Amino acid sequence: MRNLSPVLILAVALAACSSEPESPNSAAPVDATTEATEGATVPAAAPTPLSSPTPVARPTAAPTPAETPAPGKTLALEGLGALRIGEAVPRGSGWAERGAQIDEGCRTVSSPSYPGVYAIVTEGKVRRITVGQRSDVKLVEGIGVGSSEQAVRQWFGGFRAEPHKYEDRPAKYLTAPNAASGDPAVRFEIGQDGKVSLIHVGTMPVLAYVEGCA
């Protein structure tokens, strides 16, 4: 056999190395972007906190009632206990005429359960309930006889002020602006000491009576 030249032997060796098959364990080139994203954990969207909803505008808080009325002692636009504005005096309720009555068409009723309170009845229906001295009946806001005019105005803004018929200034009447509509409304009498002397709830024109049935 002819002897091969060193140059030829080197060329054959290099060709054998370049044609050698890839090892099955050889890793294919990995794209840098794929390597950064594949297998990475994607964080879930954070839940909206239930304890901190979107802020909303809040109405101005009403003043805190000075004193919560006793059960059954709350005067409302609808009435007091079983006595209801615009309805007949309920039988068996304890409300009845007591003492002399001046006007056959206008009567006053009272109840031993509500000392210091009386109601005016016309045409067989309750038109007004008046809370006076000796009464512990209050509005739901805590306003009662003896409350200050300032406390009244904190709760009842926009009430119309009128001079008192029998007392000098600063005594006055404070009447709800909706009274003229014929709906049940509130009217306060403020004494010269600046405190509530009477509270009326009812409908016009009886609401504005200044002498019981007149």
mmCIF file of C-alpha atoms in Angstrom:
data_model
loop_
_atom_site.group_PDB
_atom_site.id
_atom_site.type_symbol
_atom_site.label_atom_id
_atom_site.label_comp_id
_atom_site.label_asym_id
_atom_site.label_seq_id
_atom_site.Cartn_x
_atom_site.Cartn_y
_atom_site.Cartn_z
ATOM 1 C CA MET A 1 0.000 0.000 0.000
ATOM 2 C CA ARG A 2 1.178 3.374 -0.845
ATOM 3 C CA ASN A 3 2.066 5.602 2.065
ATOM 4 C CA LEU A 4 -0.336 8.572 2.516
ATOM 5 C CA SER A 5 1.106 11.966 2.884
ATOM 6 C CA PRO A 6 0.780 13.670 6.273
ATOM 7 C CA VAL A 7 -1.361 16.430 4.687
ATOM 8 C CA LEU A 8 -3.875 13.929 3.328
ATOM 9 C CA ILE A 9 -4.090 12.125 6.679
ATOM 10 C CA LEU A 10 -4.892 15.410 8.455
ATOM 11 C CA ALA A 11 -7.637 16.269 5.950
ATOM 12 C CA VAL A 12 -9.358 12.884 6.397
ATOM 13 C CA ALA A 13 -9.314 13.271 10.211
ATOM 14 C CA LEU A 14 -10.936 16.691 10.121
ATOM 15 C CA ALA A 15 -13.692 15.451 7.768
ATOM 16 C CA ALA A 16 -14.516 12.598 10.156
ATOM 17 C CA CYS A 17 -14.895 14.972 13.119
ATOM 18 C CA SER A 18 -17.220 17.368 11.270
ATOM 19 C CA SER A 19 -19.564 14.569 10.076
ATOM 20 C CA GLU A 20 -19.934 12.984 13.551
ATOM 21 C CA PRO A 21 -23.675 12.863 14.542
ATOM 22 C CA GLU A 22 -24.939 15.078 17.356
ATOM 23 C CA SER A 23 -25.291 13.483 20.713
ATOM 24 C CA PRO A 24 -28.970 12.945 21.684
ATOM 25 C CA ASN A 25 -28.253 14.797 24.908
ATOM 26 C CA SER A 26 -27.042 17.906 23.148
ATOM 27 C CA ALA A 27 -29.287 20.905 23.984
ATOM 28 C CA ALA A 28 -30.693 22.836 21.073
ATOM 29 C CA PRO A 29 -30.018 26.570 21.116
ATOM 30 C CA VAL A 30 -32.598 28.321 23.244
ATOM 31 C CA ASP A 31 -33.986 31.672 22.269
ATOM 32 C CA ALA A 32 -33.294 34.215 25.034
ATOM 33 C CA THR A 33 -36.897 35.494 25.035
ATOM 34 C CA THR A 34 -38.347 31.983 25.279
ATOM 35 C CA GLU A 35 -35.977 31.137 28.128
ATOM 36 C CA ALA A 36 -37.108 34.254 30.044
ATOM 37 C CA THR A 37 -40.831 33.592 29.678
ATOM 38 C CA GLU A 38 -41.312 29.845 29.621
ATOM 39 C CA GLY A 39 -41.712 28.312 33.055
ATOM 40 C CA ALA A 40 -42.043 31.718 34.730
ATOM 41 C CA THR A 41 -44.992 32.111 37.109
ATOM 42 C CA VAL A 42 -47.363 34.916 36.027
ATOM 43 C CA PRO A 43 -48.793 36.688 39.095
ATOM 44 C CA ALA A 44 -52.602 36.715 39.289
ATOM 45 C CA ALA A 45 -54.431 40.051 39.233
ATOM 46 C CA ALA A 46 -54.786 41.459 42.738
ATOM 47 C CA PRO A 47 -58.404 41.282 44.021
ATOM 48 C CA THR A 48 -60.204 44.530 44.742
ATOM 49 C CA PRO A 49 -60.015 45.075 48.509
ATOM 50 C CA LEU A 50 -63.477 44.769 49.992
ATOM 51 C CA SER A 51 -62.400 46.844 52.950
ATOM 52 C CA SER A 52 -61.582 49.882 50.868
ATOM 53 C CA PRO A 53 -64.190 50.508 48.164
ATOM 54 C CA THR A 54 -64.022 53.475 45.856
ATOM 55 C CA PRO A 55 -64.457 56.591 47.990
ATOM 56 C CA VAL A 56 -67.841 58.286 47.630
ATOM 57 C CA ALA A 57 -69.076 61.642 48.814
ATOM 58 C CA ARG A 58 -70.718 61.357 52.224
ATOM 59 C CA PRO A 59 -73.630 63.567 53.300
ATOM 60 C CA THR A 60 -73.067 65.861 56.206
ATOM 61 C CA ALA A 61 -73.822 63.925 59.377
ATOM 62 C CA ALA A 62 -76.869 65.055 61.326
ATOM 63 C CA PRO A 63 -76.334 66.108 64.918
ATOM 64 C CA THR A 64 -76.591 63.391 67.527
ATOM 65 C CA PRO A 65 -79.960 63.327 69.332
ATOM 66 C CA ALA A 66 -79.682 65.017 72.723
ATOM 67 C CA GLU A 67 -81.689 62.275 74.373
ATOM 68 C CA THR A 68 -83.507 59.261 72.949
ATOM 69 C CA PRO A 69 -87.254 59.450 73.610
ATOM 70 C CA ALA A 70 -88.711 56.860 75.969
ATOM 71 C CA PRO A 71 -90.597 53.967 74.302
ATOM 72 C CA GLY A 72 -94.048 55.134 73.211
ATOM 73 C CA LYS A 73 -93.112 58.765 73.878
ATOM 74 C CA THR A 74 -92.041 59.786 70.388
ATOM 75 C CA LEU A 75 -94.039 62.463 68.573
ATOM 76 C CA ALA A 76 -93.927 62.081 64.794
ATOM 77 C CA LEU A 77 -95.636 63.629 61.788
ATOM 78 C CA GLU A 78 -97.931 60.603 61.780
ATOM 79 C CA GLY A 79 -99.005 61.111 65.376
ATOM 80 C CA LEU A 80 -98.321 59.903 68.894
ATOM 81 C CA GLY A 81 -98.897 56.282 69.877
ATOM 82 C CA ALA A 82 -102.378 55.186 68.753
ATOM 83 C CA LEU A 83 -103.387 58.784 68.033
ATOM 84 C CA ARG A 84 -102.895 59.528 64.339
ATOM 85 C CA ILE A 85 -103.058 62.827 62.470
ATOM 86 C CA GLY A 86 -106.003 62.818 60.021
ATOM 87 C CA GLU A 87 -107.765 59.876 61.681
ATOM 88 C CA ALA A 88 -110.506 59.513 64.279
ATOM 89 C CA VAL A 89 -109.607 59.087 67.935
ATOM 90 C CA PRO A 90 -109.216 55.302 68.383
ATOM 91 C CA ARG A 91 -111.634 53.701 70.814
ATOM 92 C CA GLY A 92 -110.139 52.231 73.949
ATOM 93 C CA SER A 93 -106.942 54.255 73.515
ATOM 94 C CA GLY A 94 -107.480 56.388 76.640
ATOM 95 C CA TRP A 95 -107.780 59.587 74.596
ATOM 96 C CA ALA A 96 -111.062 61.331 75.434
ATOM 97 C CA GLU A 97 -112.664 64.729 76.014
ATOM 98 C CA ARG A 98 -112.060 66.019 79.497
ATOM 99 C CA GLY A 99 -113.439 69.189 81.039
ATOM 100 C CA ALA A 100 -115.655 71.770 79.401
ATOM 101 C CA GLN A 101 -115.590 72.116 75.631
ATOM 102 C CA ILE A 102 -116.082 75.563 74.117
ATOM 103 C CA ASP A 103 -116.719 74.744 70.448
ATOM 104 C CA GLU A 104 -118.917 71.899 69.273
ATOM 105 C CA GLY A 105 -117.054 71.764 65.981
ATOM 106 C CA CYS A 106 -113.624 71.715 67.608
ATOM 107 C CA ARG A 107 -112.872 69.437 70.543
ATOM 108 C CA THR A 108 -109.786 68.701 72.601
ATOM 109 C CA VAL A 109 -108.830 65.270 73.911
ATOM 110 C CA SER A 110 -106.177 64.135 76.360
ATOM 111 C CA SER A 111 -104.923 60.914 77.933
ATOM 112 C CA PRO A 112 -103.712 60.053 81.461
ATOM 113 C CA SER A 113 -100.834 58.198 79.816
ATOM 114 C CA TYR A 114 -99.543 61.464 78.308
ATOM 115 C CA PRO A 115 -99.662 64.256 80.894
ATOM 116 C CA GLY A 116 -99.046 67.671 79.401
ATOM 117 C CA VAL A 117 -100.266 66.599 75.949
ATOM 118 C CA TYR A 118 -103.563 67.334 74.223
ATOM 119 C CA ALA A 119 -104.967 66.924 70.721
ATOM 120 C CA ILE A 120 -107.409 69.008 68.695
ATOM 121 C CA VAL A 121 -110.169 67.208 66.824
ATOM 122 C CA THR A 122 -112.284 68.797 64.066
ATOM 123 C CA GLU A 123 -114.833 67.070 61.841
ATOM 124 C CA GLY A 124 -114.243 63.901 63.822
ATOM 125 C CA LYS A 125 -110.519 63.668 63.003
ATOM 126 C CA VAL A 126 -107.307 64.539 64.824
ATOM 127 C CA ARG A 127 -105.808 67.703 63.322
ATOM 128 C CA ARG A 128 -103.104 68.602 65.803
ATOM 129 C CA ILE A 129 -101.182 67.148 68.742
ATOM 130 C CA THR A 130 -99.576 69.568 71.189
ATOM 131 C CA VAL A 131 -96.819 68.730 73.654
ATOM 132 C CA GLY A 132 -96.559 71.144 76.577
ATOM 133 C CA GLN A 133 -95.129 71.520 80.056
ATOM 134 C CA ARG A 134 -94.863 68.430 82.275
ATOM 135 C CA SER A 135 -94.497 66.193 79.215
ATOM 136 C CA ASP A 136 -91.558 63.885 78.506
ATOM 137 C CA VAL A 137 -92.699 63.328 74.909
ATOM 138 C CA LYS A 138 -90.006 64.212 72.368
ATOM 139 C CA LEU A 139 -89.418 64.202 68.651
ATOM 140 C CA VAL A 140 -87.225 61.403 67.351
ATOM 141 C CA GLU A 141 -84.379 63.926 67.124
ATOM 142 C CA GLY A 142 -84.486 64.264 70.911
ATOM 143 C CA ILE A 143 -86.076 67.730 70.836
ATOM 144 C CA GLY A 144 -88.651 68.289 73.549
ATOM 145 C CA VAL A 145 -90.055 70.984 75.793
ATOM 146 C CA GLY A 146 -87.092 72.766 77.380
ATOM 147 C CA SER A 147 -84.726 72.208 74.432
ATOM 148 C CA SER A 148 -82.876 75.287 73.229
ATOM 149 C CA GLU A 149 -83.738 77.199 70.079
ATOM 150 C CA GLN A 150 -80.185 76.477 68.906
ATOM 151 C CA ALA A 151 -80.803 72.728 69.156
ATOM 152 C CA VAL A 152 -84.031 73.131 67.186
ATOM 153 C CA ARG A 153 -82.294 75.038 64.397
ATOM 154 C CA GLN A 154 -79.525 72.435 64.180
ATOM 155 C CA TRP A 155 -82.116 69.845 63.207
ATOM 156 C CA PHE A 156 -84.748 71.978 61.528
ATOM 157 C CA GLY A 157 -83.127 74.503 59.229
ATOM 158 C CA GLY A 158 -85.276 76.819 57.107
ATOM 159 C CA PHE A 159 -88.177 77.072 59.565
ATOM 160 C CA ARG A 160 -90.135 80.312 59.261
ATOM 161 C CA ALA A 161 -89.872 82.585 62.325
ATOM 162 C CA GLU A 162 -92.827 84.717 63.431
ATOM 163 C CA PRO A 163 -93.286 86.964 66.474
ATOM 164 C CA HIS A 164 -95.122 85.337 69.371
ATOM 165 C CA LYS A 165 -98.654 86.608 69.909
ATOM 166 C CA TYR A 166 -98.505 86.790 73.711
ATOM 167 C CA GLU A 167 -94.820 87.079 74.586
ATOM 168 C CA ASP A 168 -92.210 89.705 73.781
ATOM 169 C CA ARG A 169 -89.071 89.078 71.794
ATOM 170 C CA PRO A 170 -87.087 86.896 71.556
ATOM 171 C CA ALA A 171 -90.152 84.631 71.935
ATOM 172 C CA LYS A 172 -91.328 83.372 68.567
ATOM 173 C CA TYR A 173 -92.997 80.662 66.502
ATOM 174 C CA LEU A 174 -90.872 78.433 64.242
ATOM 175 C CA THR A 175 -92.967 76.733 61.569
ATOM 176 C CA ALA A 176 -91.935 74.116 59.001
ATOM 177 C CA PRO A 177 -91.748 75.477 55.437
ATOM 178 C CA ASN A 178 -94.059 72.727 54.152
ATOM 179 C CA ALA A 179 -96.908 73.624 56.531
ATOM 180 C CA ALA A 180 -98.821 75.601 53.878
ATOM 181 C CA SER A 181 -99.038 72.505 51.652
ATOM 182 C CA GLY A 182 -101.608 70.916 53.960
ATOM 183 C CA ASP A 183 -99.334 68.000 54.854
ATOM 184 C CA PRO A 184 -98.561 67.249 58.522
ATOM 185 C CA ALA A 185 -95.885 69.634 59.762
ATOM 186 C CA VAL A 186 -94.071 70.748 62.925
ATOM 187 C CA ARG A 187 -94.411 74.090 64.714
ATOM 188 C CA PHE A 188 -92.384 75.167 67.750
ATOM 189 C CA GLU A 189 -93.127 77.868 70.265
ATOM 190 C CA ILE A 190 -89.970 79.425 71.676
ATOM 191 C CA GLY A 191 -90.249 81.337 74.963
ATOM 192 C CA GLN A 192 -88.434 84.461 76.072
ATOM 193 C CA ASP A 193 -85.799 82.236 77.671
ATOM 194 C CA GLY A 194 -84.849 80.893 74.239
ATOM 195 C CA LYS A 195 -86.225 77.415 74.962
ATOM 196 C CA VAL A 196 -89.050 75.334 73.506
ATOM 197 C CA SER A 197 -92.281 75.870 75.435
ATOM 198 C CA LEU A 198 -94.675 73.967 73.140
ATOM 199 C CA ILE A 199 -94.383 71.574 70.178
ATOM 200 C CA HIS A 200 -97.242 71.153 67.721
ATOM 201 C CA VAL A 201 -97.609 68.542 64.985
ATOM 202 C CA GLY A 202 -100.568 68.692 62.612
ATOM 203 C CA THR A 203 -102.100 70.317 59.555
ATOM 204 C CA MET A 204 -103.060 73.884 58.736
ATOM 205 C CA PRO A 205 -105.009 75.874 59.696
ATOM 206 C CA VAL A 206 -105.339 74.080 63.049
ATOM 207 C CA LEU A 207 -101.558 73.808 63.361
ATOM 208 C CA ALA A 208 -101.378 77.591 63.779
ATOM 209 C CA TYR A 209 -104.169 77.960 66.341
ATOM 210 C CA VAL A 210 -102.840 79.935 69.300
ATOM 211 C CA GLU A 211 -105.628 79.347 71.833
ATOM 212 C CA GLY A 212 -106.587 75.696 71.690
ATOM 213 C CA CYS A 213 -109.485 75.624 69.258
ATOM 214 C CA ALA A 214 -108.998 79.213 68.111
#
